[in-house]
Short mmCIF file of C-alpha atoms and ligand atoms in Angstrom, two decimals:
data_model
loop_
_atom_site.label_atom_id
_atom_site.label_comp_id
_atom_site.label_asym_id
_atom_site.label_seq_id
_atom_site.Cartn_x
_atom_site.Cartn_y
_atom_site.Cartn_z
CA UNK A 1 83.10 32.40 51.42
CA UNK A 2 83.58 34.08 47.98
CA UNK A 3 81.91 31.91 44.79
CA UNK A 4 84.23 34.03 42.88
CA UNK A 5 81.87 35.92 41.32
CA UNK A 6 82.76 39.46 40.72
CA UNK A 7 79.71 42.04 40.75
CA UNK A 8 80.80 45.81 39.44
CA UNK A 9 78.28 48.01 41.74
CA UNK A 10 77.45 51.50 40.09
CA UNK A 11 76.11 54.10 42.20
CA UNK A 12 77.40 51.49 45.54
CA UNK A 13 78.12 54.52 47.80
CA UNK A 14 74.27 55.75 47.85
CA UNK A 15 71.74 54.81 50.09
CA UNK A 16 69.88 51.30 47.47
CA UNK A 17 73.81 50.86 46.51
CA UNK A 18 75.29 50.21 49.87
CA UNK A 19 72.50 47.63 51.40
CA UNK A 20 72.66 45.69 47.98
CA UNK A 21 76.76 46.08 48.46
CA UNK A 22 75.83 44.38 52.27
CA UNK A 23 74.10 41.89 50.68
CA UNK A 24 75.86 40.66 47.56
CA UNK A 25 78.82 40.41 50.23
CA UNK A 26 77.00 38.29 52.65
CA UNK A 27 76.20 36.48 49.37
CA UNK A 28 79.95 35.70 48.89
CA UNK A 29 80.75 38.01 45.85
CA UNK A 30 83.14 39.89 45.16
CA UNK A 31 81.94 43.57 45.14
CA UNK A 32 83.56 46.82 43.19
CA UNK A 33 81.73 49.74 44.07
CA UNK A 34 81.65 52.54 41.51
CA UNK A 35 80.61 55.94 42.14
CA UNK A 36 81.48 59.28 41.93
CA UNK A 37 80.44 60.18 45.16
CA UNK A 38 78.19 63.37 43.78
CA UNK A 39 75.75 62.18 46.31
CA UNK A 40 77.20 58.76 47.99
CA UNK A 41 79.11 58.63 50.64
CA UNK A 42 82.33 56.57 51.13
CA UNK A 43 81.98 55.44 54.58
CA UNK A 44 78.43 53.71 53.07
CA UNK A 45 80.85 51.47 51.40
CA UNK A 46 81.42 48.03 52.85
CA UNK A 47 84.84 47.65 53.77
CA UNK A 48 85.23 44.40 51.83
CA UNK A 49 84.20 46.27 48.57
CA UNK A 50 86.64 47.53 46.37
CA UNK A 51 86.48 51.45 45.13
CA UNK A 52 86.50 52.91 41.92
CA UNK A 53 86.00 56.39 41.45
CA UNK A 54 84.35 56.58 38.37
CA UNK A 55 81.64 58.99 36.61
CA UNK A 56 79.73 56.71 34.18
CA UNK A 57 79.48 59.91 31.98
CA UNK A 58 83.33 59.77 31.12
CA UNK A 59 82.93 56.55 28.82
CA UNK A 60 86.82 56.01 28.85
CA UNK A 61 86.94 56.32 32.90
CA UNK A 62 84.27 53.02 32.26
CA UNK A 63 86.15 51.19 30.16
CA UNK A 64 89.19 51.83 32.16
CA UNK A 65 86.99 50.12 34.71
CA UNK A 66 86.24 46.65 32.86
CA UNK A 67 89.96 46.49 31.79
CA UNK A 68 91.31 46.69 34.64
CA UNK A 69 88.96 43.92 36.52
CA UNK A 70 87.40 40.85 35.28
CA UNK A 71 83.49 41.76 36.18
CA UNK A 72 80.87 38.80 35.83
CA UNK A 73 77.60 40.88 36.43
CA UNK A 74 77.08 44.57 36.77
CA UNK A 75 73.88 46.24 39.28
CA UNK A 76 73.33 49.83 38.26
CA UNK A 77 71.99 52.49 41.10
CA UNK A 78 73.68 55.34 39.64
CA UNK A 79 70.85 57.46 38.29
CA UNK A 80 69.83 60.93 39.35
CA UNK A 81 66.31 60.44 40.90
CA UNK A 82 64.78 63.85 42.66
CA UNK A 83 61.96 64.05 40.17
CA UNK A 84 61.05 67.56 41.03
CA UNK A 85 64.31 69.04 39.81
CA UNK A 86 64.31 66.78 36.93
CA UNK A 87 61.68 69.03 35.61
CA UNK A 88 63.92 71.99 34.77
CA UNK A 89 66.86 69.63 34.12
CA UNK A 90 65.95 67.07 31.23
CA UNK A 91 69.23 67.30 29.90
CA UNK A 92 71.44 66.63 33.23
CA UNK A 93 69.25 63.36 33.67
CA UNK A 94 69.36 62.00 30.20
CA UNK A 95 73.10 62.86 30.41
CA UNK A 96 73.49 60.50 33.49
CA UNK A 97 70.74 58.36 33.68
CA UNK A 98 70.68 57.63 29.49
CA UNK A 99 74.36 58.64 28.33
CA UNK A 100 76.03 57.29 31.44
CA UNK A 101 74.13 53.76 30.78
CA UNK A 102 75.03 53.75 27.48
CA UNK A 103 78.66 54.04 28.38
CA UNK A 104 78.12 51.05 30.60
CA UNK A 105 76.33 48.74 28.43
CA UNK A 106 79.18 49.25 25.50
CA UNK A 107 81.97 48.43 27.77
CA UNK A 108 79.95 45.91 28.87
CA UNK A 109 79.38 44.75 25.09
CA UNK A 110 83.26 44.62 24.57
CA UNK A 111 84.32 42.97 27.97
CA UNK A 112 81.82 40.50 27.11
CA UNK A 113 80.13 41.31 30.30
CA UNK A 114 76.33 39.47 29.85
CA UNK A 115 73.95 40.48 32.97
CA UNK A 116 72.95 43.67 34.60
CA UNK A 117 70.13 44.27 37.12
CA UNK A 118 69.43 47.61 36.60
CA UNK A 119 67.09 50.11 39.47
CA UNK A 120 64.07 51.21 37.36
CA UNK A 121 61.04 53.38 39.02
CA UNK A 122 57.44 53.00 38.95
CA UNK A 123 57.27 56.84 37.82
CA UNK A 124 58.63 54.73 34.81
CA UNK A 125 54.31 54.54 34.54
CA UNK A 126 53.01 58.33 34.59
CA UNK A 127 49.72 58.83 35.43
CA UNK A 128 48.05 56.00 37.16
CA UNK A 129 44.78 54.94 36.36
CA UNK A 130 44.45 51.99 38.66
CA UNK A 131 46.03 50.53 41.72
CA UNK A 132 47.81 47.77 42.10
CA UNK A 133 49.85 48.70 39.56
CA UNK A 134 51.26 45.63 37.44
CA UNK A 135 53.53 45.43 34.37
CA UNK A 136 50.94 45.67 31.70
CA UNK A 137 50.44 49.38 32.76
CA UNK A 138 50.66 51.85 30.08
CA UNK A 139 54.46 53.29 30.13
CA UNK A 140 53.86 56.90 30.04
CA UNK A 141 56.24 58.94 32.11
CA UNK A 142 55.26 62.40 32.99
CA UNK A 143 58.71 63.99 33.93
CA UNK A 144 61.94 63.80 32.63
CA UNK A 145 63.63 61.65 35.04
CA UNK A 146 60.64 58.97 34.47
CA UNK A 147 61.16 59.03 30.86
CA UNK A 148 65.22 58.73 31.18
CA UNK A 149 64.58 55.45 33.01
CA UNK A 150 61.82 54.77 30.55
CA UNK A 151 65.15 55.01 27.93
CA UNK A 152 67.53 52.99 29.61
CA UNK A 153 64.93 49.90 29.51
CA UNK A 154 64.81 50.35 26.21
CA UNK A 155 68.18 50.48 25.40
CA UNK A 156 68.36 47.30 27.94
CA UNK A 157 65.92 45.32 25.41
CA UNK A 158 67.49 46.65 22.10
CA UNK A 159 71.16 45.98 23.55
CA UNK A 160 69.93 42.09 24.47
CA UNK A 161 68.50 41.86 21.21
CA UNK A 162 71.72 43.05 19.22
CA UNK A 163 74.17 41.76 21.42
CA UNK A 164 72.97 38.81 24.28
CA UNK A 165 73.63 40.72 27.08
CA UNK A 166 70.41 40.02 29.44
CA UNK A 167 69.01 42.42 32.13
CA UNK A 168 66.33 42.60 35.40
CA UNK A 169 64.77 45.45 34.91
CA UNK A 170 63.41 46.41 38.89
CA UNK A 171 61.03 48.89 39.08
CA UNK A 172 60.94 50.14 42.27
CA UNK A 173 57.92 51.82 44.91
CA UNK A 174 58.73 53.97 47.42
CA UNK A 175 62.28 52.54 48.85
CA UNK A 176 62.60 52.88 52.65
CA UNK A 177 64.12 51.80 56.00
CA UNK A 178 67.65 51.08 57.38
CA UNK A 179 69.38 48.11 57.82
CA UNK A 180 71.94 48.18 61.31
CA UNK A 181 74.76 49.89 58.64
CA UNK A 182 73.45 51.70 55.88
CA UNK A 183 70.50 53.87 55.94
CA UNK A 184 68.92 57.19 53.76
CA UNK A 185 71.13 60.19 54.22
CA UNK A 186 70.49 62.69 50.99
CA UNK A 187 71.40 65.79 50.49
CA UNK A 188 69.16 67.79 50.02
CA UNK A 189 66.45 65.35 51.52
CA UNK A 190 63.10 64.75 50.19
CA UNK A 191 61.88 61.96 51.24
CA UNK A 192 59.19 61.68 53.49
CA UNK A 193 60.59 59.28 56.51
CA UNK A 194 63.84 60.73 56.69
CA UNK A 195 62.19 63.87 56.86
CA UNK A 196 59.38 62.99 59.74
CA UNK A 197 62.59 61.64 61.68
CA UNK A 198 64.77 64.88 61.32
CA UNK A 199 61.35 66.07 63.35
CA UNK A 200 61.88 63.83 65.87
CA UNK A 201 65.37 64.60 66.39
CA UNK A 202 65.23 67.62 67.05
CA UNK A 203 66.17 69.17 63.55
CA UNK A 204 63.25 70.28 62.08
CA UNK A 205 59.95 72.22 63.59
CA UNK A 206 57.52 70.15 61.77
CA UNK A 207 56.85 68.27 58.61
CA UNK A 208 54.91 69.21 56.04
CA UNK A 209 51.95 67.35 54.32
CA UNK A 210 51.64 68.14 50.35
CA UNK A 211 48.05 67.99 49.80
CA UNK A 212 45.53 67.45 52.33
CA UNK A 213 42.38 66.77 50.08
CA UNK A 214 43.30 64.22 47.58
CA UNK A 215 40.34 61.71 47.05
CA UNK A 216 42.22 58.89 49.28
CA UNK A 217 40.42 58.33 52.96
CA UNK A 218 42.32 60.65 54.93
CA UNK A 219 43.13 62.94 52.24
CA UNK A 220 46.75 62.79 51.97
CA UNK A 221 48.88 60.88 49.02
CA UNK A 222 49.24 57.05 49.61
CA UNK A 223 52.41 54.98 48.37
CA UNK A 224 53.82 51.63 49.01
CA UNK A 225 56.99 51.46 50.90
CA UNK A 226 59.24 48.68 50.23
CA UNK A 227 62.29 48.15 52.67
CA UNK A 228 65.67 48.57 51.37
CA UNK A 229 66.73 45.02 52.80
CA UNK A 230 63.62 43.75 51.01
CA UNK A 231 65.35 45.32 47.35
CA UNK A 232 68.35 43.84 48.12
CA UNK A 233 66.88 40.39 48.60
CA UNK A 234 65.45 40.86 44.91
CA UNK A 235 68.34 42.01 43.42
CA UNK A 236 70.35 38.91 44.94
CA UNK A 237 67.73 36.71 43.05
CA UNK A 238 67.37 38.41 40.06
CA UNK A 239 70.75 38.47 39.13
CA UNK A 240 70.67 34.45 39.16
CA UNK A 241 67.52 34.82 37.09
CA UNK A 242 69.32 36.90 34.65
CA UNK A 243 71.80 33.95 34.45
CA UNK A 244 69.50 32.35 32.24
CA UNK A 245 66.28 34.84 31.07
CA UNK A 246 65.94 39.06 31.22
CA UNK A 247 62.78 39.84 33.62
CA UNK A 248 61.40 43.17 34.19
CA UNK A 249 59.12 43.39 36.68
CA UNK A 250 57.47 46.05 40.02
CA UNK A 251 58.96 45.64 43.60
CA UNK A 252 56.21 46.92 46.17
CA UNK A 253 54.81 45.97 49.67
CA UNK A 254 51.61 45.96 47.92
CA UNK A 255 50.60 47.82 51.08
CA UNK A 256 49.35 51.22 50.79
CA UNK A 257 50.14 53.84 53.45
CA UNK A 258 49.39 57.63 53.52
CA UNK A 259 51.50 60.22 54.47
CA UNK A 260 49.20 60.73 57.67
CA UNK A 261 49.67 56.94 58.41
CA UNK A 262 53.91 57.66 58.21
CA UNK A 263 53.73 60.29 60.65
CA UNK A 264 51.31 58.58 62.76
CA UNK A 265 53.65 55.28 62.56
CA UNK A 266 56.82 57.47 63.10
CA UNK A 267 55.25 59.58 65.98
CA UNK A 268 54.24 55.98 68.22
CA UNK A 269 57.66 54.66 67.56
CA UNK A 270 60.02 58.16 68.30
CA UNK A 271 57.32 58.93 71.06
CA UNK A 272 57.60 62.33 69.86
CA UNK A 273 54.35 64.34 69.16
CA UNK A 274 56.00 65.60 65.20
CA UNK A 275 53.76 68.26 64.82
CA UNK A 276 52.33 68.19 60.84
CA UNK A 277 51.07 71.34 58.67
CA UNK A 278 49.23 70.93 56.17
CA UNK A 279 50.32 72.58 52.95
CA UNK A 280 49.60 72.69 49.15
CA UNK A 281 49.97 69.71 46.86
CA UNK A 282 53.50 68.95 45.49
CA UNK A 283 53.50 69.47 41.87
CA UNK A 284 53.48 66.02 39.71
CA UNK A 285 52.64 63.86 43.25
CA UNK A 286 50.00 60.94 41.96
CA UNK A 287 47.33 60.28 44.71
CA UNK A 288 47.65 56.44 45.02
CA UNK A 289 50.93 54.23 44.05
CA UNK A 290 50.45 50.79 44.97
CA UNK A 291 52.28 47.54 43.30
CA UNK A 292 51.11 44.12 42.16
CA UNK A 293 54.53 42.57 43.03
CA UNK A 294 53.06 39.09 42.14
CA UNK A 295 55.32 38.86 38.95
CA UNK A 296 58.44 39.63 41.23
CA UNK A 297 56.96 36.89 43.61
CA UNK A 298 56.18 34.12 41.18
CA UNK A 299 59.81 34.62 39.27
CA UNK A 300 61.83 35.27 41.84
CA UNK A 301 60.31 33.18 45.11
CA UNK A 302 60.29 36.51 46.47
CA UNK A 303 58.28 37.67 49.19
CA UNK A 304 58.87 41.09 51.12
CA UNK A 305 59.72 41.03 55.02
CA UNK A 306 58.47 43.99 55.80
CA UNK A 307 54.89 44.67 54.81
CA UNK A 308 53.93 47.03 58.09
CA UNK A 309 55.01 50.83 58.31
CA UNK A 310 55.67 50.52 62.06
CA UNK A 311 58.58 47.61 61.28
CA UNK A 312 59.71 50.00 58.17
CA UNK A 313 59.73 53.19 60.56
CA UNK A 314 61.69 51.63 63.42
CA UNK A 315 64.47 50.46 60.62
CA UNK A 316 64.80 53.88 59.79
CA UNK A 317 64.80 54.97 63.19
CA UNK A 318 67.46 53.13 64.92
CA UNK A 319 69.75 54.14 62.21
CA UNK A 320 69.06 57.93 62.18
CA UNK A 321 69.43 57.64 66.05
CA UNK A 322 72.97 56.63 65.42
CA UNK A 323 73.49 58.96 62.39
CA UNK A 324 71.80 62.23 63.52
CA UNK A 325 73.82 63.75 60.58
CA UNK A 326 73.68 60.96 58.12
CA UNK A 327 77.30 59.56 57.44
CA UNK A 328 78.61 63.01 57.71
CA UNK A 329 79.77 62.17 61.64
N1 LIG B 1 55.62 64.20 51.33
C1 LIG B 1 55.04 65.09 52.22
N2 LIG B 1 55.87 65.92 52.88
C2 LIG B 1 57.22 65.93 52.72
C3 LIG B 1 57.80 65.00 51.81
C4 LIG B 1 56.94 64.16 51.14
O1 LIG B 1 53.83 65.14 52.38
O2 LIG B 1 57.90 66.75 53.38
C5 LIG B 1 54.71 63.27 50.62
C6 LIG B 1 54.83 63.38 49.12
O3 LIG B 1 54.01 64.40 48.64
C7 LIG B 1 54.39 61.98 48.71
C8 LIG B 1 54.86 61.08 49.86
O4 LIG B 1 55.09 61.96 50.94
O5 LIG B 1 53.01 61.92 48.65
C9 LIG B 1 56.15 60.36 49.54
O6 LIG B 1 57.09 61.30 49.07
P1 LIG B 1 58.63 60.96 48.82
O7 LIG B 1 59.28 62.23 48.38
O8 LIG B 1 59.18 60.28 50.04
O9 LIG B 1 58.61 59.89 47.66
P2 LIG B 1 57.95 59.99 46.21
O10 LIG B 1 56.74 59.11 46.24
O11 LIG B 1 57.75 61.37 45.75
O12 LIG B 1 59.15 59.47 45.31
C10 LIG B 1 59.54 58.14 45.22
C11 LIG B 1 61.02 58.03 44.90
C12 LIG B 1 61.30 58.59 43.53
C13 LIG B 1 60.42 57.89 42.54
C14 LIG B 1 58.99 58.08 42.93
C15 LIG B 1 58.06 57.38 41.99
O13 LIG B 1 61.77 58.72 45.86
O14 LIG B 1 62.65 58.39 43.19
O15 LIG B 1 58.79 57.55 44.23
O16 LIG B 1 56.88 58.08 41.94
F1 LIG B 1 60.59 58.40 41.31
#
């Protein structure tokens, strides 16, 4: 059942994109999925989505976009986001991440197009100096690809000022887990549960742990993992909420689990012993990120499924078990 609504999808291929694709379909929208598939993968796209090949840098390939389909809302996930190479790269991500927004929120300006829920990132707040982490936190990005997101919600509020259109602005924790269809398959992967389940399978010797004596209880970083299913259950709400107000607002767990815990978590559910080295810190890795979600909670009704690393690891699991090369099969 389609309520006609028509949701333009940037950045639908990737691994946020496609479960928020699953779910704005089992919503009854209609999806277009835009990406340039730099890093997504086509068969990630749900077969009742239509494509557009598009790079959001080319601002005439965008407006090509909103003339040829009439979009109601827009959800952007196209942003570069490894934070480590952002660090040499400033200019790639502002191109993308800031430039390639831009692009989008003028042909959204001229199509009339008034709503956009748009993937922000907690490392949107720098150095933490407390956890939970809420909205009044100080906005003080210490890389580049924190302060190109930092950019786009700025140009979010200045373009609602000057020209109505209203935004969510999500900023997200540590994004996680599968869902039966789409799961995390990057290349090259970072990310810590993909990573501890390529050990499992086979396809790596060990994992690594990036600082073994940080001043957290077992010594190793702690974040909040929020499942991807979970995202995509706050996107669904905040575009109605966007409908009428902007929001901006943090989507954690508001559980904490270190990178021991993961591999502990992932090695009862594989039953495979994923033998762990300990190695130096990671440059720019905080010690402790943990949300306050309570704003997402009180606007939204929102309220996470998954709040236990065991439930988030299995997710993840089952779907590398049936991708043991991501969507490249
Ligand atoms: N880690 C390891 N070994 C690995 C990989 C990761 O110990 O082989 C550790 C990291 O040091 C970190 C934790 O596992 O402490 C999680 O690391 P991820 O790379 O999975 O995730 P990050 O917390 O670094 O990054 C995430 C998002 C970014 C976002 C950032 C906000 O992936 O896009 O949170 O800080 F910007």
């Amino acid at each position: 059942m389609s309520d006609h609504e028509t949701v333009l999808v940037i950045g639908g291929a990737g691994y946020i994109g496609s479960v928020n694709v699953e779910a704005l379909v089992a919503a009854g929208k209609r999806v277009i999925v835009a990406d340039n598939f730099e890093y997504g993968h086509r068969e990630a796209v749900h077969p009742d989505a239509v494509i557009e090949e598009c790079d959001i840098r080319d601002g005439d390939a965008v407006r090509g976009m909103f003339d040829a389909h009439t979009i109601d809302a827009v959800m952007h996930f196209g942003a570069y986001a490894y934070v480590g190479e952002s660090m040499t790269q400033a200019e790639r991500y502002f191109h993308n991440n800031f430039i390639g927004g831009y692009n989008l929120l003028n042909a959204m300006r001229d199509h009339d197009v008034k709503r956009i829920v748009f993937s922000s990132t907690c490392a949107t707040y720098g150095d933490v100096q407390e956890v939970p982490i809420d909205e009044s936190h100080p906005q003080q990005p210490i890389n580049p690809y924190g302060c190109s997101k930092l950019a786009f919600e700025l140009l979010l509020r200045s373009y609602e000022i000057s020209y109505g259109i209203r935004h969510a602005i999500l900023r997200y924790f540590n994004a996680s887990g599968a869902t039966a269809e789409h799961g995390e398959d990057h290349n090259p992967e970072t990310h810590l549960i993909p990573l501890v389940l390529q050990v499992a399978l086979g396809q790596r010797e060990h994992i690594s742990i990036f600082g073994a004596d940080y001043d957290t209880p077992d010594g190793s970083c702690i974040r909040d993992y929020i499942h991807v299913s979970d995202l995509a259950d706050a996107h669904i709400r905040a575009l109605e909420y966007c409908k009428n107000e902007s929001l901006f607002c943090n989507l954690g767990s508001e559980h904490g689990y270190s990178v021991r815990e993961v591999i502990e978590a992932a090695r009862k559910i594989t039953k495979h012993p994923i033998p762990a080295v300990e190695a130096e810190r990671r440059a720019g890795d905080p010690p402790r990120l943990v949300a306050s979600s309570k704003k997402a909670k009180e606007l939204l009704g929102w309220t996470p499924r998954f709040t236990d690393i065991d439930k988030i690891v299995e997710t993840a699991w089952l779907w590398h078990q049936k991708h043991p090369n991501g969507y490249a099969w």
